[in-house]
Amino acid sequence: ATSIVDTQEVPAKPHAIGWDDLTDDVKDEWCEYLVLSDWVAPADDLRELLDGLRATAERPGDYARAAVDLLHARIAYVPGSTEVTTTAADAWVAQTGVCQDFAHLSLGALRHAGVPARYVSGYLHPSPDPVVGETVEGESHAWIEWWDGEWVAWDPTNAIAPGPRHVVVAKGRDYGDSPPLRGIFSTAGGSELFVGVEITRLR
């Protein structure tokens, strides 16, 4: 499959809403993004750290940034250190993970404080300054969005706001809703799954 995708810079926005703005109506509208599923539920000792951040955060956006900064500082990015079935609690115990784990940990931290947050699945151009016309191997990637009066995107693995290098494929509650590939096959013989992604900046 070949696609042309428009991406853009996402301008930084001030933290908009207060804790009182997370009303029952807001929680009802975004209820699926508040569920602490097994994928995202924080470990007990992490909950204690998060409660301390919540107690001093003036606004949900302040809490969100403090929480994702804490996780970025504490968790080491180690390719192959976890599996697709690893939960946020498992990654916290191991203190290592990949983008899926950073996303799940961040979602759990935000939902623990009552902030709606969702999982974003997609691809990432590996170069911070892609060369026009150069085709490179892309990377499957995951990041998050949280509700701050509108959806605010954040890449907790790289501690950056998503921009033109980030290609959105799907959004959902967690990895279970939006894996990069999903399908059904039937065969009498064996099979082997392999995936290749190539990304070219066009302009």
Coordinates of C-alpha atoms in Angstrom, one line a residue:
A1 CA 0.0 0.0 0.0
T2 CA 1.2 3.5 -0.8
S3 CA -0.3 6.7 0.7
I4 CA 0.4 10.4 0.6
V5 CA -0.2 11.9 4.1
D6 CA -0.3 15.5 5.1
T7 CA 1.4 16.2 8.4
Q8 CA 2.0 19.5 10.2
E9 CA 3.5 21.3 13.1
V10 CA 1.2 21.3 16.1
P11 CA 1.5 24.7 17.8
A12 CA 2.1 24.7 21.5
K13 CA -1.0 25.7 23.5
P14 CA -1.3 27.0 27.0
H15 CA -2.8 24.7 29.6
A16 CA -6.5 25.6 29.2
I17 CA -8.8 24.0 31.7
G18 CA -8.9 23.8 35.5
W19 CA -9.7 20.7 37.6
D20 CA -13.3 22.0 38.0
D21 CA -13.7 21.9 34.3
L22 CA -13.4 18.1 34.3
T23 CA -17.1 17.9 35.0
D24 CA -19.4 14.8 35.0
D25 CA -20.5 15.8 31.5
V26 CA -16.9 15.8 30.3
K27 CA -16.2 12.5 32.0
D28 CA -19.3 11.0 30.4
E29 CA -18.4 12.2 27.0
W30 CA -14.9 10.8 27.2
C31 CA -15.6 7.9 29.5
E32 CA -13.8 5.3 27.4
Y33 CA -10.6 7.3 27.8
L34 CA -10.8 7.2 31.6
V35 CA -10.8 3.4 32.0
L36 CA -7.8 2.0 33.9
S37 CA -7.6 -1.2 31.9
D38 CA -5.0 -3.9 32.6
W39 CA -2.9 -2.3 29.8
V40 CA -2.5 1.0 31.5
A41 CA -3.3 0.7 35.2
P42 CA -0.4 2.1 37.3
A43 CA 1.6 0.1 39.8
D44 CA 0.9 0.9 43.4
D45 CA 4.2 2.7 44.1
L46 CA 3.7 4.8 40.9
R47 CA 0.2 5.8 42.1
E48 CA 1.8 7.3 45.2
L49 CA 4.2 9.4 43.2
L50 CA 1.3 10.5 40.9
D51 CA -0.8 11.5 43.9
G52 CA 2.0 13.8 45.0
L53 CA 2.1 15.4 41.6
R54 CA -1.7 15.8 41.5
A55 CA -1.7 17.5 44.9
T56 CA 0.6 20.3 43.7
A57 CA -0.6 20.7 40.1
E58 CA -2.7 23.8 39.6
R59 CA -4.3 22.5 36.4
P60 CA -4.8 19.2 34.6
G61 CA -2.3 20.3 31.9
D62 CA 0.3 21.0 34.6
Y63 CA -0.2 17.6 36.1
A64 CA 0.0 15.9 32.6
R65 CA 3.3 17.5 31.8
A66 CA 4.7 16.7 35.3
A67 CA 3.6 13.1 35.0
V68 CA 5.0 12.4 31.5
D69 CA 8.2 14.1 32.5
L70 CA 8.5 11.8 35.5
L71 CA 8.0 8.8 33.4
H72 CA 10.5 9.9 30.8
A73 CA 13.1 10.5 33.5
R74 CA 12.5 7.1 35.2
I75 CA 12.0 4.7 32.3
A76 CA 14.8 3.8 30.0
Y77 CA 14.1 3.2 26.3
V78 CA 15.5 -0.2 25.6
P79 CA 14.4 -1.9 22.3
G80 CA 13.3 -5.5 22.8
S81 CA 13.1 -5.1 26.6
T82 CA 9.3 -5.7 26.6
E83 CA 6.8 -7.6 24.5
V84 CA 3.5 -6.6 22.8
T85 CA 1.7 -8.1 25.8
T86 CA 3.6 -6.1 28.4
T87 CA 1.5 -3.9 30.7
A88 CA 2.3 -0.5 32.1
A89 CA 2.7 -2.0 35.5
D90 CA 5.2 -4.5 34.2
A91 CA 7.2 -1.8 32.4
W92 CA 7.3 0.3 35.5
V93 CA 8.7 -2.6 37.6
A94 CA 11.3 -3.3 34.9
Q95 CA 12.0 0.5 34.5
T96 CA 12.5 -0.2 30.8
G97 CA 10.2 -0.2 27.8
V98 CA 9.5 0.9 24.2
C99 CA 7.1 3.5 22.8
Q100 CA 4.0 1.3 23.5
D101 CA 5.0 1.1 27.2
F102 CA 5.7 4.8 27.5
A103 CA 2.3 5.5 26.0
H104 CA 0.5 3.0 28.3
L105 CA 2.3 4.4 31.4
S106 CA 1.4 7.9 30.4
L107 CA -2.3 7.0 29.8
G108 CA -2.5 5.3 33.2
A109 CA -0.9 8.3 34.9
L110 CA -3.4 10.7 33.3
R111 CA -6.5 8.5 33.8
H112 CA -5.5 7.9 37.5
A113 CA -6.0 11.6 38.0
G114 CA -9.2 11.7 36.1
V115 CA -7.8 13.3 32.9
P116 CA -9.2 11.7 29.7
A117 CA -6.3 10.4 27.6
R118 CA -6.1 8.2 24.4
Y119 CA -3.5 6.1 22.6
V120 CA -2.3 7.1 19.2
S121 CA -0.8 4.6 16.8
G122 CA 1.3 5.5 13.8
Y123 CA 4.7 5.9 12.2
L124 CA 7.6 8.1 12.9
H125 CA 10.2 9.5 10.5
P126 CA 13.5 8.7 12.2
S127 CA 15.3 11.9 11.2
P128 CA 14.6 15.2 13.0
D129 CA 15.3 17.0 9.7
P130 CA 14.1 14.7 6.8
V131 CA 15.7 15.3 3.4
V132 CA 13.1 15.9 0.6
G133 CA 12.9 13.0 -1.8
E134 CA 15.0 10.6 0.4
T135 CA 13.3 7.3 1.2
V136 CA 14.1 5.9 4.6
E137 CA 12.9 3.0 6.8
G138 CA 10.1 4.3 9.0
E139 CA 9.3 3.2 12.5
S140 CA 6.1 2.0 14.1
H141 CA 5.4 4.3 16.9
A142 CA 2.9 5.2 19.6
W143 CA 2.1 8.4 21.5
I144 CA -0.8 10.0 23.4
E145 CA -3.3 12.8 23.6
W146 CA -5.0 14.1 26.7
W147 CA -8.1 16.3 27.1
D148 CA -7.3 19.9 28.0
G149 CA -10.4 21.6 26.6
E150 CA -9.2 20.1 23.3
W151 CA -6.9 17.2 22.6
V152 CA -3.3 17.9 23.2
A153 CA -0.8 15.5 21.7
W154 CA 2.5 14.4 23.3
D155 CA 5.2 11.9 22.4
P156 CA 6.3 10.6 25.8
T157 CA 9.0 8.4 24.4
N158 CA 10.9 11.3 22.9
A159 CA 9.5 14.0 25.2
I160 CA 8.4 16.1 22.3
A161 CA 5.1 17.4 20.8
P162 CA 4.3 15.4 17.7
G163 CA 4.8 17.2 14.5
P164 CA 5.5 16.6 10.8
R165 CA 7.5 13.5 11.5
H166 CA 4.5 11.8 13.1
V167 CA 2.0 10.0 10.9
V168 CA -1.2 9.1 12.6
V169 CA -2.8 5.8 11.8
A170 CA -5.4 5.2 14.5
K171 CA -6.5 6.4 18.0
G172 CA -8.1 4.4 20.7
R173 CA -8.1 3.5 24.4
D174 CA -4.9 1.5 24.3
Y175 CA -2.8 -0.8 22.1
G176 CA -5.7 -3.3 22.0
D177 CA -7.8 -0.8 20.1
S178 CA -5.2 0.4 17.6
P179 CA -2.4 -2.0 16.8
P180 CA -0.4 -1.1 13.6
L181 CA -1.6 -4.3 11.9
R182 CA -4.6 -6.5 12.5
G183 CA -6.2 -9.2 10.5
I184 CA -7.2 -12.8 10.1
F185 CA -5.5 -15.5 8.0
S186 CA -6.3 -19.1 7.3
T187 CA -3.8 -21.6 5.9
A188 CA -3.0 -25.3 5.9
G189 CA 0.7 -24.5 5.9
G190 CA 3.0 -22.4 7.9
S191 CA 3.3 -18.6 7.7
E192 CA 5.7 -15.8 8.7
L193 CA 4.7 -12.2 9.3
F194 CA 7.0 -9.4 8.3
V195 CA 6.4 -5.7 7.9
G196 CA 8.4 -3.0 6.2
V197 CA 7.6 0.7 6.3
E198 CA 9.2 3.3 4.0
I199 CA 8.7 7.0 4.4
T200 CA 9.6 9.7 1.9
R201 CA 9.3 13.5 2.6
L202 CA 7.8 15.0 -0.5
R203 CA 8.1 18.7 0.2

